[in-house]
């Protein structure tokens, strides 16, 4: 007898939400600077209580990941500041730092922090799968690159200073690269100046040092002295260090991306350099984690919700970034509008906005027809991805709002209303995807849709049963009464 093999279609994670939220001005609506004011942000008590209740009510249904532009040390610092104000903002399951760098796993409870002062994340507890996946894609090994950086600093006799933040000592204390014994924030004032600008000079004056911000294993940020670029002797040394580091990366066939940030007042007139793995021809950013999560969501009948408010959230909040590359290539290959696929992002978004707004022109009508026939628009609309954007003036995300709010892929919500945006996104998806709705837990359905009233059909059936019972009871009483009357009459005759 031949036994055919069967496959189980049971999906144990179906009906879940994978939430990825930015921190500043998105999950935490209070500005960092304002938290130092003991009389400010009174609304935060209610907000923290509301978010705590939301995550309690959705435990097991919503998996919360924070994705921030902060380092872990910076995030810890503001967490302590929140604690000092007794703002008990719930912690996420994971924290992704520095715009897509290391993903730290929660090791303690909220109560451990707010009651005992034990911060629930540390630099040694990261998601190793992410680091291994990126290594497979790019040959990037953060520990080895860090060791090479230390070796090069020693080779050129440069003092290497490492700390969690390049921002102010006032906000970050000893975690700041500019705290006592680290980098001198006023070093640039010792250089020859004219109208506030540093002049070229032959003899080195600024301290011979190199700053390194603790961005984790997946990113590095190097901060140079203020005379780098103005003193030939210093230029030669630091250029050699950077070129040696590049040669090391090239020899190891490491795919990396290097960005330079110019000197200005904010960074104490120090040039800085960011080195990251190169993913899909771009620097590693917040999109990496959400894009990977979306692939799992499609497989498991879950959804991904990304939330943010700033330019560093743009890629993460842009549905176009989630379309499969092979699908796009196929569409372009067979397209009569190849220029659409070759336009820059803002131009493509503008074309889509015109399509969704119903513009009636030869070009837009033709493009709309093609993108409908090749499935491009359908792919976008069917992505189990929703993006919550915080409402604010002059937002860098306006082009995304204008393009995708019409098809409900972008949901705009007010400050301190992140939970409302999340619930709205879940409801939108559940209403058009019955399999997702049916897979949601009962408690999650009640939270999103409320308690349902009994249907009219059930009401009619129940009413019919009651009326039938009443008729039977009335008939029974009538029958008994008639019988008793008959018996009484018989007695009188006898």
Coordinates of N, CA, C and O in Angstrom, one line a residue, residues 19 59 69 77 115 142 190 477 487:
X19 N 5.8 45.0 14.9 CA 5.9 46.5 15.0 C 7.3 46.9 15.1 O 8.1 46.5 15.9
X59 N -0.4 41.4 24.3 CA 0.7 40.5 24.6 C 0.5 39.2 23.8 O -0.5 38.6 23.8
X69 N 17.8 56.0 15.8 CA 19.1 56.6 15.4 C 20.1 56.7 16.5 O 21.2 57.1 16.3
X77 N 20.7 56.1 28.3 CA 20.8 57.4 29.0 C 19.4 58.1 29.1 O 19.0 58.6 30.2
X115 N 12.0 49.4 39.1 CA 12.0 49.1 40.5 C 13.4 48.9 41.1 O 13.7 49.3 42.2
X142 N 32.3 42.5 12.4 CA 32.6 43.7 13.2 C 33.7 43.6 14.2 O 34.5 44.5 14.4
X190 N 42.0 76.5 19.4 CA 43.5 76.7 19.5 C 44.1 76.8 18.1 O 45.3 77.2 18.0
X477 N -51.6 25.2 29.9 CA -52.4 25.7 31.0 C -53.9 25.7 30.6 O -54.8 25.3 31.4
X487 N -64.1 17.9 34.5 CA -64.2 17.0 35.7 C -65.2 17.5 36.7 O -66.0 16.8 37.3

